[in-house]
Coordinates of C-alpha atoms and ligand atoms in Angstrom, one line a residue:
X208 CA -261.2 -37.3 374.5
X209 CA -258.2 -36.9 372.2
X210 CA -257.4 -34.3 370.0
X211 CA -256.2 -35.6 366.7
X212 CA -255.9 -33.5 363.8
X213 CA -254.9 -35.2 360.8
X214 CA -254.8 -34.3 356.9
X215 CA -252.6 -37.1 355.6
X216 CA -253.0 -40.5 357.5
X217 CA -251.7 -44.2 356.7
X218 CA -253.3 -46.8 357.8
X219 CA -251.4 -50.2 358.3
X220 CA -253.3 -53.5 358.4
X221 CA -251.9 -56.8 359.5
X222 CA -252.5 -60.6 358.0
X223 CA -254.1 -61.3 361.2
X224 CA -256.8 -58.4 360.6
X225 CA -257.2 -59.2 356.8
X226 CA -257.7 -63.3 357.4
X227 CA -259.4 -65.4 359.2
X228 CA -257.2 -68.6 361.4
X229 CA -258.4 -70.9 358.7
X230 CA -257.0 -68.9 355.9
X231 CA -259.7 -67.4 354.4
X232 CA -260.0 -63.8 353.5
X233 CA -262.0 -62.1 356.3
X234 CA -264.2 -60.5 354.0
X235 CA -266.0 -58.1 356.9
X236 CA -262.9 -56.4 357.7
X237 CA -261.9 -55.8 354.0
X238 CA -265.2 -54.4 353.3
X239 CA -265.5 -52.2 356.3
X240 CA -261.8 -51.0 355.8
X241 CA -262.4 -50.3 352.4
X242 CA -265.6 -48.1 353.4
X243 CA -263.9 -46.7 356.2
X244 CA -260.7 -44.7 353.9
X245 CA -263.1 -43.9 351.2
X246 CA -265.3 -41.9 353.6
X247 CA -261.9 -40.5 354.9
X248 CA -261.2 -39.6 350.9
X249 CA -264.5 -38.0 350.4
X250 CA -263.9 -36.1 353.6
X251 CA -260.9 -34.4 352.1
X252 CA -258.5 -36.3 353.5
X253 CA -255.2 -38.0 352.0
X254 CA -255.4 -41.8 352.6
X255 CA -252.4 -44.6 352.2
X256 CA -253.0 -47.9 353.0
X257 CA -250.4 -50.2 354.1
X258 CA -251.5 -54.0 353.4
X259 CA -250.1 -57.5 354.8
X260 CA -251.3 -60.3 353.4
X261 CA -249.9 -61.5 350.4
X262 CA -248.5 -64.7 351.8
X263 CA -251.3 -65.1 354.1
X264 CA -253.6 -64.8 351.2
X265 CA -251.7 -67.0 348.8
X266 CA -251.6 -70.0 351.6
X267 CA -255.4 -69.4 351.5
X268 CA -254.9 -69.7 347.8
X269 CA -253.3 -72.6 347.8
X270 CA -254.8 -74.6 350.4
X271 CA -251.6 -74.8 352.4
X272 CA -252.3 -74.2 356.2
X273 CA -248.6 -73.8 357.2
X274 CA -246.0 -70.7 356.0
X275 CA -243.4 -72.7 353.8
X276 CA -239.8 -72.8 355.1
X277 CA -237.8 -71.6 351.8
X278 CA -237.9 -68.3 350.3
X279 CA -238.4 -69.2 346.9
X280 CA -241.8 -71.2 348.3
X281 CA -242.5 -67.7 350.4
X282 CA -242.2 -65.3 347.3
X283 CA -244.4 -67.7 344.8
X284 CA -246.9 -67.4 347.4
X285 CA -246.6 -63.6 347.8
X286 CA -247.0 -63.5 344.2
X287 CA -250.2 -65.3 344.4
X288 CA -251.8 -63.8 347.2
X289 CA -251.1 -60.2 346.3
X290 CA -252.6 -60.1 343.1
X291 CA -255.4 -61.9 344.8
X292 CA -255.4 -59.3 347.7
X293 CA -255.4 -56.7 345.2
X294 CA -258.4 -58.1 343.1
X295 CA -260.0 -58.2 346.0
X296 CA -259.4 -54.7 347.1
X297 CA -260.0 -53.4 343.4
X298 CA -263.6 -55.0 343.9
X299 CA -264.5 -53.5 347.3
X300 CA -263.1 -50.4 346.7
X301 CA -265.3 -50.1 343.2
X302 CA -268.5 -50.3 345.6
X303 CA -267.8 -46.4 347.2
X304 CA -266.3 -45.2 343.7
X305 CA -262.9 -45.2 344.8
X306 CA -259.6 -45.5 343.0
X307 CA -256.5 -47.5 343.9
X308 CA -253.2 -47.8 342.7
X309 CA -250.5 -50.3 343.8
X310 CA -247.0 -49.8 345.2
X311 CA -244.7 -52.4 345.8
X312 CA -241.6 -51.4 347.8
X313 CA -237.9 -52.6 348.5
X314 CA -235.4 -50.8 350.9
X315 CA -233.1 -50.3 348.1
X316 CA -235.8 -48.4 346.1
X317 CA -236.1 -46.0 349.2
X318 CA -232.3 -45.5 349.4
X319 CA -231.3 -45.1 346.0
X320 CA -232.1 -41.1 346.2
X321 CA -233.1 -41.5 342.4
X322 CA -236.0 -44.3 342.9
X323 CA -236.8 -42.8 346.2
X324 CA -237.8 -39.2 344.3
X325 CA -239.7 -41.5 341.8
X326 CA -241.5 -43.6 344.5
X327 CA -242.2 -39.9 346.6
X328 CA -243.7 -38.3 343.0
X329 CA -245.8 -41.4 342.5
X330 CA -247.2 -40.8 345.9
X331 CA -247.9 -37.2 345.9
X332 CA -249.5 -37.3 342.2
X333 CA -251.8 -40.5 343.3
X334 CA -252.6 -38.6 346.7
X335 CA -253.6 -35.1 344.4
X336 CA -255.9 -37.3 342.1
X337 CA -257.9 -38.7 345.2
X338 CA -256.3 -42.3 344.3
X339 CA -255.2 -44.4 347.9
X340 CA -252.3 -45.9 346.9
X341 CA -252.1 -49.4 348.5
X342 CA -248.4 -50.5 349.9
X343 CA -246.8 -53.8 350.3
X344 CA -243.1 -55.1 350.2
X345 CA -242.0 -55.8 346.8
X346 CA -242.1 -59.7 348.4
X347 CA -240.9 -61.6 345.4
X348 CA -237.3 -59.8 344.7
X349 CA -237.2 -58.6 348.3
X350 CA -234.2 -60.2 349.9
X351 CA -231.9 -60.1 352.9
X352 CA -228.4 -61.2 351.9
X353 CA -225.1 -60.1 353.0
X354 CA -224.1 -57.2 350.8
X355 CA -227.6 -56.9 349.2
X356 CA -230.4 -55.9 351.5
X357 CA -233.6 -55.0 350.2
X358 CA -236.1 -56.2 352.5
X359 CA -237.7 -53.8 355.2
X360 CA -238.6 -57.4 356.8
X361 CA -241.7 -56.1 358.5
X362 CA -244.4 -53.5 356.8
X363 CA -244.9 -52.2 360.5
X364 CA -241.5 -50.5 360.0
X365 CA -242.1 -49.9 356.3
X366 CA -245.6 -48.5 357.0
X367 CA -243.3 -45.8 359.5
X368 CA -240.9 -45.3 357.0
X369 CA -243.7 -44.4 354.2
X370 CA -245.5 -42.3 357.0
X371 CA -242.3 -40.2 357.4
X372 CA -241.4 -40.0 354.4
X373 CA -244.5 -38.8 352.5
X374 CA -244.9 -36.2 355.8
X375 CA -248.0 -38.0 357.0
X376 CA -249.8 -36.1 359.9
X377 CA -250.5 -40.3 361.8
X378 CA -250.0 -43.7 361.4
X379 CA -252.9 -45.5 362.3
X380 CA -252.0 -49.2 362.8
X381 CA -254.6 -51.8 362.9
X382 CA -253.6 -55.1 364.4
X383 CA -255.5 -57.8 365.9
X384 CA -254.6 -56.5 370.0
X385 CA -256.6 -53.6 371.8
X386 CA -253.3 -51.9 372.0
X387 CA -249.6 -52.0 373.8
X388 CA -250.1 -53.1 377.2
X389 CA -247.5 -54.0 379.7
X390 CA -246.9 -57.4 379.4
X391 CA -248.1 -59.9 376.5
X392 CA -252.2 -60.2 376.9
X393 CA -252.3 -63.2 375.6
X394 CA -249.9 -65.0 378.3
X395 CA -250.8 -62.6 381.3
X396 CA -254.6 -62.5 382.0
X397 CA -253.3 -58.9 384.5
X398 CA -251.7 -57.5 381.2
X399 CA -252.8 -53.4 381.1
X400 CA -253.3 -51.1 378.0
X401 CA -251.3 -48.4 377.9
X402 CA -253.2 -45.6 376.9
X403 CA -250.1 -43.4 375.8
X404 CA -246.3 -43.5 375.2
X405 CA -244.1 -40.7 375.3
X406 CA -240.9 -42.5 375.2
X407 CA -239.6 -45.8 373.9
X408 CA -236.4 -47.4 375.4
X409 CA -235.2 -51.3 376.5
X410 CA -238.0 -51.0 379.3
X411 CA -240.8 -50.5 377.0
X412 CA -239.4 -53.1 374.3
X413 CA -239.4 -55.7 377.4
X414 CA -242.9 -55.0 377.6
X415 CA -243.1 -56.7 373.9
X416 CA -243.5 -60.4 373.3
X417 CA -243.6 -62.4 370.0
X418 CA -246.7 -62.7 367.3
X419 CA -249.9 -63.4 368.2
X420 CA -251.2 -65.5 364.9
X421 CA -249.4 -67.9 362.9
X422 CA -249.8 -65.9 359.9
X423 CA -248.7 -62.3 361.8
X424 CA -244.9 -61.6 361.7
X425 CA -243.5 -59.0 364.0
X426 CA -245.9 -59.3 367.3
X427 CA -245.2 -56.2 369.2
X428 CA -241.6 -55.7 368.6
X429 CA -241.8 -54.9 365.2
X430 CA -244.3 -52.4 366.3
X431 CA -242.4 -50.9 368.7
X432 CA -239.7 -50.4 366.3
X433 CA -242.2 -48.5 363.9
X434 CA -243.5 -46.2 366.7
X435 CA -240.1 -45.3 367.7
X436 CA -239.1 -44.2 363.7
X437 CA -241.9 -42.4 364.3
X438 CA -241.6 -40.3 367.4
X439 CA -238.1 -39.4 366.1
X440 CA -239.5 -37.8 363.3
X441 CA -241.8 -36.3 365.8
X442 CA -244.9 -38.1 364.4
X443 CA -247.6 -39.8 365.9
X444 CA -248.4 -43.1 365.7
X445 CA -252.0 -45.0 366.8
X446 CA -251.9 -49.0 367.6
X447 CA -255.5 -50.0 367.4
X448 CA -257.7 -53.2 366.9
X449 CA -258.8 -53.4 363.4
X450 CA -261.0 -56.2 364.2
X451 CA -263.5 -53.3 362.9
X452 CA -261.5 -50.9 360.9
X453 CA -264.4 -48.6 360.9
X454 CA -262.7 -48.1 364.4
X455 CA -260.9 -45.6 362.1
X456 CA -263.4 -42.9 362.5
X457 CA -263.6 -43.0 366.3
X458 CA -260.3 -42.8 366.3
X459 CA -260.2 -39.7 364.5
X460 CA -263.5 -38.2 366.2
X461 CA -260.9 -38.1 369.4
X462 CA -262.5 -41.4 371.1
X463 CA -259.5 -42.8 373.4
X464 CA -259.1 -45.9 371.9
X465 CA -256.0 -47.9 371.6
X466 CA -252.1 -46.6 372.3
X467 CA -251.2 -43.1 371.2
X468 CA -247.5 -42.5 370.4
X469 CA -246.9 -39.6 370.7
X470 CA -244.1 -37.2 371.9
X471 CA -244.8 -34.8 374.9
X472 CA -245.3 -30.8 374.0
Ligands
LIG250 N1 -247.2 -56.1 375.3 C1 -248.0 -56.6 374.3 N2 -249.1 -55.9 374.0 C2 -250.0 -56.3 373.0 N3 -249.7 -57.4 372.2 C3 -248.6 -58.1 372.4 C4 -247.7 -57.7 373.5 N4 -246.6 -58.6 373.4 C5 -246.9 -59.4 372.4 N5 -248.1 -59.2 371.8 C6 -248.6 -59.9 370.7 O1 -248.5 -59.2 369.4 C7 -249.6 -59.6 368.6 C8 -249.7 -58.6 367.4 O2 -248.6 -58.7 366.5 P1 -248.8 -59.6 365.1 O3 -249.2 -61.0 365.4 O4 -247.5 -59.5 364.4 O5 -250.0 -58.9 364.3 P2 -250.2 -58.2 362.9 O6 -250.5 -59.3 361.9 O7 -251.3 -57.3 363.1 O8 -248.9 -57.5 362.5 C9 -250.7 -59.6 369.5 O9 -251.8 -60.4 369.1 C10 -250.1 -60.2 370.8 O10 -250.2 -61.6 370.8
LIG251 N1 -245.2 -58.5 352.9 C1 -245.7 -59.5 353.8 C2 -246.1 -58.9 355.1 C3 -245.2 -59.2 356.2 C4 -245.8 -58.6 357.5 O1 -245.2 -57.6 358.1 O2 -247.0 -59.1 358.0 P1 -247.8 -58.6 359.2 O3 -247.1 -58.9 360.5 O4 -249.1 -59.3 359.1 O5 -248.1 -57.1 359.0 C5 -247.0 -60.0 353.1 O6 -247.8 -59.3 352.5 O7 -247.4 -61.2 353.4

């Protein structure tokens, strides 16, 4: 067993957890995530969610099987599927009586010490009312250019980056993998889990291959990069299959499931 004592979590989902291959919203994992943090709510606890999706939903939306090459094409999509994803959310959430709001980020926001103290007071007020506020990249104005970045580029990173800096006690991250194990499980029929990491360095990053699904960005990398934000602030991090997200309370009833980042005592 694992001892995990947490007040303030985020939870991260990925498109691969929130869609099926054909597109379609995968309407058992919404549901069951959405029961899962409103338990955690009425438990006392202080929930974010951290949602993919938007452009996986609005290809869904559309009827278009294939990401589109140009950003343009990739942002009218996003705006799409988020307010999609959102209605959707709204809906499931209503069932177990519990609020959302919606906050849609850029990096420049969490720069700019002004916005940033904005974004932080939205937080903390939606977290005191009981509200879970629901995160995504600001993917329409979000861009990547050379002397105006705004895009996190991955919400694995940004999910770290809201974990440390609303003080969360763990990152829970639910992807559609059992966990980091030592070589790509998808290639390497031996691949291991790692139950626990302690350190992060170029070993462990070689350890990382590319996406699994179409519609999933980052594959491991990405989520390497988030655990490591993470155990530099000295927080701890959970990668976990949300192929059930109700895998959310075995997590937190100590059941070693998964890969715990953590750092040693
Ligand atoms: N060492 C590894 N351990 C686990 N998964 C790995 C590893 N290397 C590459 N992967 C791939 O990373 C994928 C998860 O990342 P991704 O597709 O971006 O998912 P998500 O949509 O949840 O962000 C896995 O399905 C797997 O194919
Ligand atoms: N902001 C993008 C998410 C990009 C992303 O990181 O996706 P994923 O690898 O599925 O977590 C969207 O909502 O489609």
């Amino acid at each position: 067993m694992r001892h995990i004592e947490a007040q303030r979590i985020v939870v991260k989902v990925g498109t691969s957890t929130l869609t099926h291959l054909n597109g379609k919203l995968n309407l058992q994992a919404i549901d069951q995530l959405c029961y899962s943090l409103s338990g955690l709510v009425n438990e006392g606890k202080e929930v974010v969610l951290v949602s993919s999706g938007a452009i996986g939903v609005g290809l869904g939306q559309l009827g278009m099987s294939e990401r589109p090459s140009t950003i343009p094409e990739q942002q009218a999509l996003a705006a799409v599927g988020q307010t999609q994803l959102m209605t959707v959310y709204q809906q499931r959430f209503s069932v177990y009586g519990q609020r959302i709001g919606q906050i849609l980020l850029t990096h420049d926001v969490m720069d700019y010490p002004t916005s940033r103290q904005n974004v932080l007071n939205t937080f903390e007020t939606l977290l005191k009312l009981k509200i879970i506020p629901i995160v995504n990249e600001n993917d329409t104005v979000a861009v990547d250019e050379l002397d105006h970045h705004t895009k996190f580029g991955d919400n694995d990173q940004l999910s770290a980056l809201v974990a440390i800096s609303i003080d969360a006690d763990l990152l829970i991250m639910l992807s559609d993998i059992n966990g980091f194990y030592d070589k790509n499980p998808r290639k390497f029929d031996d691949a291991k889990l790692l139950y626990t990491i302690n350190e992060i360095n170029d070993e462990t990053f070689d350890k990382a291959g590319g996406r699994g699904t179409k519609l999933g960005t980052g594959g491991m990398t990405t989520k390497l990069k988030a655990a490591k934000r993470m155990l530099n602030a000295n927080k701890t991090m959970i990668l976990a299959n949300g192929e059930n997200p109700s895998v959310i309370f075995k997590i937190l009833n100590g059941e070693q499931l998964g890969t715990l980042f953590i750092n040693k005592e």
